[in-house]
Amino acid sequence: VMKPWLLLLILLVSFSSPAPRFSEKDVCILDNNKLRQRLKHLQDLLYLYELQLKDILENTYHRTKSGLFAGNRSMQHEML
């Protein structure tokens, strides 16, 4: 039968050991993965904004309907 103090000592030794550390290569791989995810997110945003800009520039209905691009100052002030 194991003594309670011996069990406690074994538990304390196992919990007090330091956590395993990642190697420099592992840290580099993790950082690269995070950067790839961030780059993909930014590329997706860029593509979305390019589509929105293209839609705004090519959509003459909104431009002529609003009058903001027509150069009519009085109409612009009324809308504002």
PDB file of N, CA and C in Angstrom:
ATOM      1  N   VAL A   1       0.854  -1.175   0.000  1.00  0.00           N
ATOM      2  CA  VAL A   1       0.000   0.000   0.000  1.00  0.00           C
ATOM      3  C   VAL A   1       0.901   1.239   0.000  1.00  0.00           C
ATOM      4  N   MET A   2       0.550   2.174  -0.839  1.00  0.00           N
ATOM      5  CA  MET A   2       1.337   3.399  -0.972  1.00  0.00           C
ATOM      6  C   MET A   2       0.967   4.384   0.124  1.00  0.00           C
ATOM      7  N   LYS A   3       1.940   5.031   0.639  1.00  0.00           N
ATOM      8  CA  LYS A   3       1.702   6.027   1.679  1.00  0.00           C
ATOM      9  C   LYS A   3       1.145   7.295   1.029  1.00  0.00           C
ATOM     10  N   PRO A   4       0.237   8.012   1.692  1.00  0.00           N
ATOM     11  CA  PRO A   4      -0.343   9.228   1.123  1.00  0.00           C
ATOM     12  C   PRO A   4       0.694  10.303   0.837  1.00  0.00           C
ATOM     13  N   TRP A   5       1.702  10.448   1.665  1.00  0.00           N
ATOM     14  CA  TRP A   5       2.706  11.473   1.432  1.00  0.00           C
ATOM     15  C   TRP A   5       3.543  11.168   0.201  1.00  0.00           C
ATOM     16  N   LEU A   6       3.754   9.861  -0.076  1.00  0.00           N
ATOM     17  CA  LEU A   6       4.513   9.475  -1.257  1.00  0.00           C
ATOM     18  C   LEU A   6       3.718   9.792  -2.530  1.00  0.00           C
ATOM     19  N   LEU A   7       2.424   9.522  -2.493  1.00  0.00           N
ATOM     20  CA  LEU A   7       1.551   9.850  -3.619  1.00  0.00           C
ATOM     21  C   LEU A   7       1.527  11.355  -3.864  1.00  0.00           C
ATOM     22  N   LEU A   8       1.438  12.106  -2.776  1.00  0.00           N
ATOM     23  CA  LEU A   8       1.453  13.562  -2.891  1.00  0.00           C
ATOM     24  C   LEU A   8       2.772  14.048  -3.485  1.00  0.00           C
ATOM     25  N   LEU A   9       3.879  13.481  -3.073  1.00  0.00           N
ATOM     26  CA  LEU A   9       5.185  13.849  -3.602  1.00  0.00           C
ATOM     27  C   LEU A   9       5.274  13.549  -5.104  1.00  0.00           C
ATOM     28  N   ILE A  10       4.780  12.410  -5.515  1.00  0.00           N
ATOM     29  CA  ILE A  10       4.803  12.051  -6.937  1.00  0.00           C
ATOM     30  C   ILE A  10       3.959  13.034  -7.749  1.00  0.00           C
ATOM     31  N   LEU A  11       2.786  13.385  -7.234  1.00  0.00           N
ATOM     32  CA  LEU A  11       1.928  14.335  -7.936  1.00  0.00           C
ATOM     33  C   LEU A  11       2.570  15.710  -8.028  1.00  0.00           C
ATOM     34  N   LEU A  12       3.196  16.168  -6.960  1.00  0.00           N
ATOM     35  CA  LEU A  12       3.840  17.477  -6.973  1.00  0.00           C
ATOM     36  C   LEU A  12       5.000  17.523  -7.958  1.00  0.00           C
ATOM     37  N   VAL A  13       5.772  16.469  -8.030  1.00  0.00           N
ATOM     38  CA  VAL A  13       6.910  16.430  -8.946  1.00  0.00           C
ATOM     39  C   VAL A  13       6.414  16.433 -10.391  1.00  0.00           C
ATOM     40  N   SER A  14       5.341  15.670 -10.682  1.00  0.00           N
ATOM     41  CA  SER A  14       4.861  15.602 -12.060  1.00  0.00           C
ATOM     42  C   SER A  14       4.230  16.931 -12.505  1.00  0.00           C
ATOM     43  N   PHE A  15       3.544  17.640 -11.599  1.00  0.00           N
ATOM     44  CA  PHE A  15       2.916  18.908 -11.968  1.00  0.00           C
ATOM     45  C   PHE A  15       3.892  20.075 -11.968  1.00  0.00           C
ATOM     46  N   SER A  16       4.997  19.945 -11.289  1.00  0.00           N
ATOM     47  CA  SER A  16       5.940  21.051 -11.228  1.00  0.00           C
ATOM     48  C   SER A  16       6.956  21.017 -12.368  1.00  0.00           C
ATOM     49  N   SER A  17       6.959  19.971 -13.154  1.00  0.00           N
ATOM     50  CA  SER A  17       7.899  19.929 -14.277  1.00  0.00           C
ATOM     51  C   SER A  17       7.454  20.927 -15.339  1.00  0.00           C
ATOM     52  N   PRO A  18       8.413  21.569 -15.984  1.00  0.00           N
ATOM     53  CA  PRO A  18       8.053  22.593 -16.983  1.00  0.00           C
ATOM     54  C   PRO A  18       7.362  21.962 -18.196  1.00  0.00           C
ATOM     55  N   ALA A  19       6.529  22.762 -18.817  1.00  0.00           N
ATOM     56  CA  ALA A  19       5.847  22.308 -20.021  1.00  0.00           C
ATOM     57  C   ALA A  19       6.862  22.170 -21.144  1.00  0.00           C
ATOM     58  N   PRO A  20       6.633  21.210 -22.026  1.00  0.00           N
ATOM     59  CA  PRO A  20       7.595  21.070 -23.136  1.00  0.00           C
ATOM     60  C   PRO A  20       7.591  22.316 -24.008  1.00  0.00           C
ATOM     61  N   ARG A  21       8.760  22.725 -24.409  1.00  0.00           N
ATOM     62  CA  ARG A  21       8.892  23.930 -25.228  1.00  0.00           C
ATOM     63  C   ARG A  21       8.978  23.534 -26.695  1.00  0.00           C
ATOM     64  N   PHE A  22       8.432  24.433 -27.534  1.00  0.00           N
ATOM     65  CA  PHE A  22       8.525  24.217 -28.968  1.00  0.00           C
ATOM     66  C   PHE A  22       9.943  24.526 -29.424  1.00  0.00           C
ATOM     67  N   SER A  23      10.365  23.812 -30.421  1.00  0.00           N
ATOM     68  CA  SER A  23      11.669  24.111 -31.011  1.00  0.00           C
ATOM     69  C   SER A  23      11.537  25.391 -31.839  1.00  0.00           C
ATOM     70  N   GLU A  24      12.653  25.974 -32.206  1.00  0.00           N
ATOM     71  CA  GLU A  24      12.627  27.193 -33.028  1.00  0.00           C
ATOM     72  C   GLU A  24      11.947  26.921 -34.363  1.00  0.00           C
ATOM     73  N   LYS A  25      12.161  25.735 -34.887  1.00  0.00           N
ATOM     74  CA  LYS A  25      11.523  25.357 -36.156  1.00  0.00           C
ATOM     75  C   LYS A  25      10.005  25.302 -35.998  1.00  0.00           C
ATOM     76  N   ASP A  26       9.527  24.720 -34.882  1.00  0.00           N
ATOM     77  CA  ASP A  26       8.083  24.646 -34.641  1.00  0.00           C
ATOM     78  C   ASP A  26       7.466  26.036 -34.484  1.00  0.00           C
ATOM     79  N   VAL A  27       8.158  26.911 -33.768  1.00  0.00           N
ATOM     80  CA  VAL A  27       7.679  28.286 -33.589  1.00  0.00           C
ATOM     81  C   VAL A  27       7.614  28.994 -34.940  1.00  0.00           C
ATOM     82  N   CYS A  28       8.619  28.773 -35.765  1.00  0.00           N
ATOM     83  CA  CYS A  28       8.652  29.383 -37.096  1.00  0.00           C
ATOM     84  C   CYS A  28       7.494  28.863 -37.956  1.00  0.00           C
ATOM     85  N   ILE A  29       7.226  27.574 -37.891  1.00  0.00           N
ATOM     86  CA  ILE A  29       6.113  26.995 -38.658  1.00  0.00           C
ATOM     87  C   ILE A  29       4.785  27.578 -38.198  1.00  0.00           C
ATOM     88  N   LEU A  30       4.606  27.705 -36.891  1.00  0.00           N
ATOM     89  CA  LEU A  30       3.363  28.290 -36.365  1.00  0.00           C
ATOM     90  C   LEU A  30       3.210  29.742 -36.806  1.00  0.00           C
ATOM     91  N   ASP A  31       4.288  30.508 -36.724  1.00  0.00           N
ATOM     92  CA  ASP A  31       4.245  31.909 -37.159  1.00  0.00           C
ATOM     93  C   ASP A  31       3.924  32.015 -38.648  1.00  0.00           C
ATOM     94  N   ASN A  32       4.536  31.153 -39.443  1.00  0.00           N
ATOM     95  CA  ASN A  32       4.266  31.160 -40.884  1.00  0.00           C
ATOM     96  C   ASN A  32       2.808  30.834 -41.178  1.00  0.00           C
ATOM     97  N   ASN A  33       2.250  29.890 -40.457  1.00  0.00           N
ATOM     98  CA  ASN A  33       0.833  29.547 -40.660  1.00  0.00           C
ATOM     99  C   ASN A  33      -0.079  30.711 -40.310  1.00  0.00           C
ATOM    100  N   LYS A  34       0.236  31.400 -39.220  1.00  0.00           N
ATOM    101  CA  LYS A  34      -0.558  32.572 -38.839  1.00  0.00           C
ATOM    102  C   LYS A  34      -0.461  33.668 -39.897  1.00  0.00           C
ATOM    103  N   LEU A  35       0.748  33.881 -40.406  1.00  0.00           N
ATOM    104  CA  LEU A  35       0.941  34.896 -41.441  1.00  0.00           C
ATOM    105  C   LEU A  35       0.216  34.523 -42.733  1.00  0.00           C
ATOM    106  N   ARG A  36       0.225  33.238 -43.078  1.00  0.00           N
ATOM    107  CA  ARG A  36      -0.503  32.796 -44.276  1.00  0.00           C
ATOM    108  C   ARG A  36      -2.004  33.034 -44.126  1.00  0.00           C
ATOM    109  N   GLN A  37      -2.525  32.740 -42.940  1.00  0.00           N
ATOM    110  CA  GLN A  37      -3.954  32.976 -42.685  1.00  0.00           C
ATOM    111  C   GLN A  37      -4.275  34.465 -42.779  1.00  0.00           C
ATOM    112  N   ARG A  38      -3.431  35.294 -42.220  1.00  0.00           N
ATOM    113  CA  ARG A  38      -3.643  36.744 -42.259  1.00  0.00           C
ATOM    114  C   ARG A  38      -3.564  37.266 -43.698  1.00  0.00           C
ATOM    115  N   LEU A  39      -2.587  36.773 -44.454  1.00  0.00           N
ATOM    116  CA  LEU A  39      -2.445  37.163 -45.850  1.00  0.00           C
ATOM    117  C   LEU A  39      -3.676  36.757 -46.652  1.00  0.00           C
ATOM    118  N   LYS A  40      -4.184  35.560 -46.432  1.00  0.00           N
ATOM    119  CA  LYS A  40      -5.380  35.094 -47.136  1.00  0.00           C
ATOM    120  C   LYS A  40      -6.566  35.986 -46.799  1.00  0.00           C
ATOM    121  N   HIS A  41      -6.706  36.352 -45.535  1.00  0.00           N
ATOM    122  CA  HIS A  41      -7.794  37.233 -45.114  1.00  0.00           C
ATOM    123  C   HIS A  41      -7.694  38.593 -45.813  1.00  0.00           C
ATOM    124  N   LEU A  42      -6.493  39.153 -45.851  1.00  0.00           N
ATOM    125  CA  LEU A  42      -6.293  40.456 -46.494  1.00  0.00           C
ATOM    126  C   LEU A  42      -6.519  40.377 -48.006  1.00  0.00           C
ATOM    127  N   GLN A  43      -6.104  39.277 -48.629  1.00  0.00           N
ATOM    128  CA  GLN A  43      -6.343  39.110 -50.058  1.00  0.00           C
ATOM    129  C   GLN A  43      -7.841  38.998 -50.348  1.00  0.00           C
ATOM    130  N   ASP A  44      -8.565  38.307 -49.480  1.00  0.00           N
ATOM    131  CA  ASP A  44     -10.017  38.201 -49.651  1.00  0.00           C
ATOM    132  C   ASP A  44     -10.681  39.568 -49.524  1.00  0.00           C
ATOM    133  N   LEU A  45     -10.240  40.361 -48.549  1.00  0.00           N
ATOM    134  CA  LEU A  45     -10.781  41.708 -48.384  1.00  0.00           C
ATOM    135  C   LEU A  45     -10.475  42.579 -49.597  1.00  0.00           C
ATOM    136  N   LEU A  46      -9.255  42.496 -50.093  1.00  0.00           N
ATOM    137  CA  LEU A  46      -8.869  43.265 -51.273  1.00  0.00           C
ATOM    138  C   LEU A  46      -9.748  42.899 -52.462  1.00  0.00           C
ATOM    139  N   TYR A  47      -9.981  41.616 -52.668  1.00  0.00           N
ATOM    140  CA  TYR A  47     -10.815  41.171 -53.775  1.00  0.00           C
ATOM    141  C   TYR A  47     -12.245  41.703 -53.620  1.00  0.00           C
ATOM    142  N   LEU A  48     -12.763  41.649 -52.410  1.00  0.00           N
ATOM    143  CA  LEU A  48     -14.112  42.150 -52.153  1.00  0.00           C
ATOM    144  C   LEU A  48     -14.199  43.649 -52.443  1.00  0.00           C
ATOM    145  N   TYR A  49     -13.219  44.413 -51.981  1.00  0.00           N
ATOM    146  CA  TYR A  49     -13.231  45.857 -52.217  1.00  0.00           C
ATOM    147  C   TYR A  49     -13.050  46.195 -53.696  1.00  0.00           C
ATOM    148  N   GLU A  50     -12.244  45.399 -54.401  1.00  0.00           N
ATOM    149  CA  GLU A  50     -12.088  45.615 -55.839  1.00  0.00           C
ATOM    150  C   GLU A  50     -13.418  45.377 -56.564  1.00  0.00           C
ATOM    151  N   LEU A  51     -14.146  44.339 -56.155  1.00  0.00           N
ATOM    152  CA  LEU A  51     -15.453  44.078 -56.762  1.00  0.00           C
ATOM    153  C   LEU A  51     -16.432  45.217 -56.480  1.00  0.00           C
ATOM    154  N   GLN A  52     -16.418  45.712 -55.247  1.00  0.00           N
ATOM    155  CA  GLN A  52     -17.312  46.815 -54.901  1.00  0.00           C
ATOM    156  C   GLN A  52     -16.962  48.068 -55.697  1.00  0.00           C
ATOM    157  N   LEU A  53     -15.677  48.366 -55.819  1.00  0.00           N
ATOM    158  CA  LEU A  53     -15.251  49.538 -56.580  1.00  0.00           C
ATOM    159  C   LEU A  53     -15.630  49.388 -58.050  1.00  0.00           C
ATOM    160  N   LYS A  54     -15.407  48.210 -58.605  1.00  0.00           N
ATOM    161  CA  LYS A  54     -15.767  47.968 -60.002  1.00  0.00           C
ATOM    162  C   LYS A  54     -17.266  48.156 -60.204  1.00  0.00           C
ATOM    163  N   ASP A  55     -18.060  47.654 -59.270  1.00  0.00           N
ATOM    164  CA  ASP A  55     -19.510  47.798 -59.360  1.00  0.00           C
ATOM    165  C   ASP A  55     -19.920  49.267 -59.314  1.00  0.00           C
ATOM    166  N   ILE A  56     -19.310  50.035 -58.426  1.00  0.00           N
ATOM    167  CA  ILE A  56     -19.640  51.463 -58.309  1.00  0.00           C
ATOM    168  C   ILE A  56     -19.252  52.214 -59.582  1.00  0.00           C
ATOM    169  N   LEU A  57     -18.066  51.921 -60.106  1.00  0.00           N
ATOM    170  CA  LEU A  57     -17.588  52.637 -61.294  1.00  0.00           C
ATOM    171  C   LEU A  57     -18.372  52.276 -62.547  1.00  0.00           C
ATOM    172  N   GLU A  58     -18.823  51.031 -62.648  1.00  0.00           N
ATOM    173  CA  GLU A  58     -19.523  50.588 -63.852  1.00  0.00           C
ATOM    174  C   GLU A  58     -21.031  50.774 -63.774  1.00  0.00           C
ATOM    175  N   ASN A  59     -21.544  51.040 -62.602  1.00  0.00           N
ATOM    176  CA  ASN A  59     -22.987  51.134 -62.428  1.00  0.00           C
ATOM    177  C   ASN A  59     -23.417  52.585 -62.628  1.00  0.00           C
ATOM    178  N   THR A  60     -23.826  52.924 -63.850  1.00  0.00           N
ATOM    179  CA  THR A  60     -24.192  54.311 -64.154  1.00  0.00           C
ATOM    180  C   THR A  60     -25.583  54.652 -63.644  1.00  0.00           C
ATOM    181  N   TYR A  61     -26.394  53.650 -63.328  1.00  0.00           N
ATOM    182  CA  TYR A  61     -27.745  53.936 -62.838  1.00  0.00           C
ATOM    183  C   TYR A  61     -27.683  54.762 -61.555  1.00  0.00           C
ATOM    184  N   HIS A  62     -26.888  54.320 -60.611  1.00  0.00           N
ATOM    185  CA  HIS A  62     -26.799  55.034 -59.326  1.00  0.00           C
ATOM    186  C   HIS A  62     -26.156  56.401 -59.508  1.00  0.00           C
ATOM    187  N   ARG A  63     -25.220  56.497 -60.431  1.00  0.00           N
ATOM    188  CA  ARG A  63     -24.538  57.764 -60.647  1.00  0.00           C
ATOM    189  C   ARG A  63     -25.489  58.808 -61.221  1.00  0.00           C
ATOM    190  N   THR A  64     -26.249  58.434 -62.214  1.00  0.00           N
ATOM    191  CA  THR A  64     -27.149  59.413 -62.837  1.00  0.00           C
ATOM    192  C   THR A  64     -28.371  59.662 -61.968  1.00  0.00           C
ATOM    193  N   LYS A  65     -28.820  58.668 -61.236  1.00  0.00           N
ATOM    194  CA  LYS A  65     -30.000  58.824 -60.393  1.00  0.00           C
ATOM    195  C   LYS A  65     -29.706  59.748 -59.216  1.00  0.00           C
ATOM    196  N   SER A  66     -28.524  59.609 -58.630  1.00  0.00           N
ATOM    197  CA  SER A  66     -28.220  60.408 -57.445  1.00  0.00           C
ATOM    198  C   SER A  66     -27.842  61.838 -57.802  1.00  0.00           C
ATOM    199  N   GLY A  67     -27.244  62.041 -58.969  1.00  0.00           N
ATOM    200  CA  GLY A  67     -26.819  63.377 -59.351  1.00  0.00           C
ATOM    201  C   GLY A  67     -25.534  63.819 -58.689  1.00  0.00           C
ATOM    202  N   LEU A  68     -24.972  63.007 -57.834  1.00  0.00           N
ATOM    203  CA  LEU A  68     -23.738  63.402 -57.151  1.00  0.00           C
ATOM    204  C   LEU A  68     -22.564  63.503 -58.115  1.00  0.00           C
ATOM    205  N   PHE A  69     -22.595  62.739 -59.203  1.00  0.00           N
ATOM    206  CA  PHE A  69     -21.497  62.775 -60.149  1.00  0.00           C
ATOM    207  C   PHE A  69     -21.823  63.635 -61.362  1.00  0.00           C
ATOM    208  N   ALA A  70     -22.990  64.213 -61.378  1.00  0.00           N
ATOM    209  CA  ALA A  70     -23.411  64.974 -62.557  1.00  0.00           C
ATOM    210  C   ALA A  70     -22.842  66.378 -62.574  1.00  0.00           C
ATOM    211  N   GLY A  71     -22.297  66.848 -61.469  1.00  0.00           N
ATOM    212  CA  GLY A  71     -21.738  68.184 -61.419  1.00  0.00           C
ATOM    213  C   GLY A  71     -22.781  69.234 -61.081  1.00  0.00           C
ATOM    214  N   ASN A  72     -23.983  68.852 -60.763  1.00  0.00           N
ATOM    215  CA  ASN A  72     -25.054  69.784 -60.421  1.00  0.00           C
ATOM    216  C   ASN A  72     -24.923  70.119 -58.933  1.00  0.00           C
ATOM    217  N   ARG A  73     -24.352  71.275 -58.634  1.00  0.00           N
ATOM    218  CA  ARG A  73     -24.086  71.657 -57.238  1.00  0.00           C
ATOM    219  C   ARG A  73     -25.367  71.835 -56.428  1.00  0.00           C
ATOM    220  N   SER A  74     -26.398  72.433 -57.010  1.00  0.00           N
ATOM    221  CA  SER A  74     -27.618  72.671 -56.248  1.00  0.00           C
ATOM    222  C   SER A  74     -28.253  71.346 -55.840  1.00  0.00           C
ATOM    223  N   MET A  75     -28.214  70.366 -56.723  1.00  0.00           N
ATOM    224  CA  MET A  75     -28.788  69.070 -56.402  1.00  0.00           C
ATOM    225  C   MET A  75     -27.957  68.380 -55.317  1.00  0.00           C
ATOM    226  N   GLN A  76     -26.625  68.562 -55.355  1.00  0.00           N
ATOM    227  CA  GLN A  76     -25.759  67.967 -54.347  1.00  0.00           C
ATOM    228  C   GLN A  76     -26.079  68.568 -52.969  1.00  0.00           C
ATOM    229  N   HIS A  77     -26.279  69.865 -52.891  1.00  0.00           N
ATOM    230  CA  HIS A  77     -26.568  70.492 -51.609  1.00  0.00           C
ATOM    231  C   HIS A  77     -27.945  70.060 -51.087  1.00  0.00           C
ATOM    232  N   GLU A  78     -28.904  69.899 -51.970  1.00  0.00           N
ATOM    233  CA  GLU A  78     -30.223  69.434 -51.547  1.00  0.00           C
ATOM    234  C   GLU A  78     -30.138  68.041 -50.948  1.00  0.00           C
ATOM    235  N   MET A  79     -29.338  67.184 -51.574  1.00  0.00           N
ATOM    236  CA  MET A  79     -29.232  65.821 -51.087  1.00  0.00           C
ATOM    237  C   MET A  79     -28.502  65.763 -49.753  1.00  0.00           C
ATOM    238  N   LEU A  80     -27.515  66.637 -49.571  1.00  0.00           N
ATOM    239  CA  LEU A  80     -26.771  66.633 -48.316  1.00  0.00           C
ATOM    240  C   LEU A  80     -27.628  67.220 -47.221  1.00  0.00           C
TER     241      LEU A  80
END
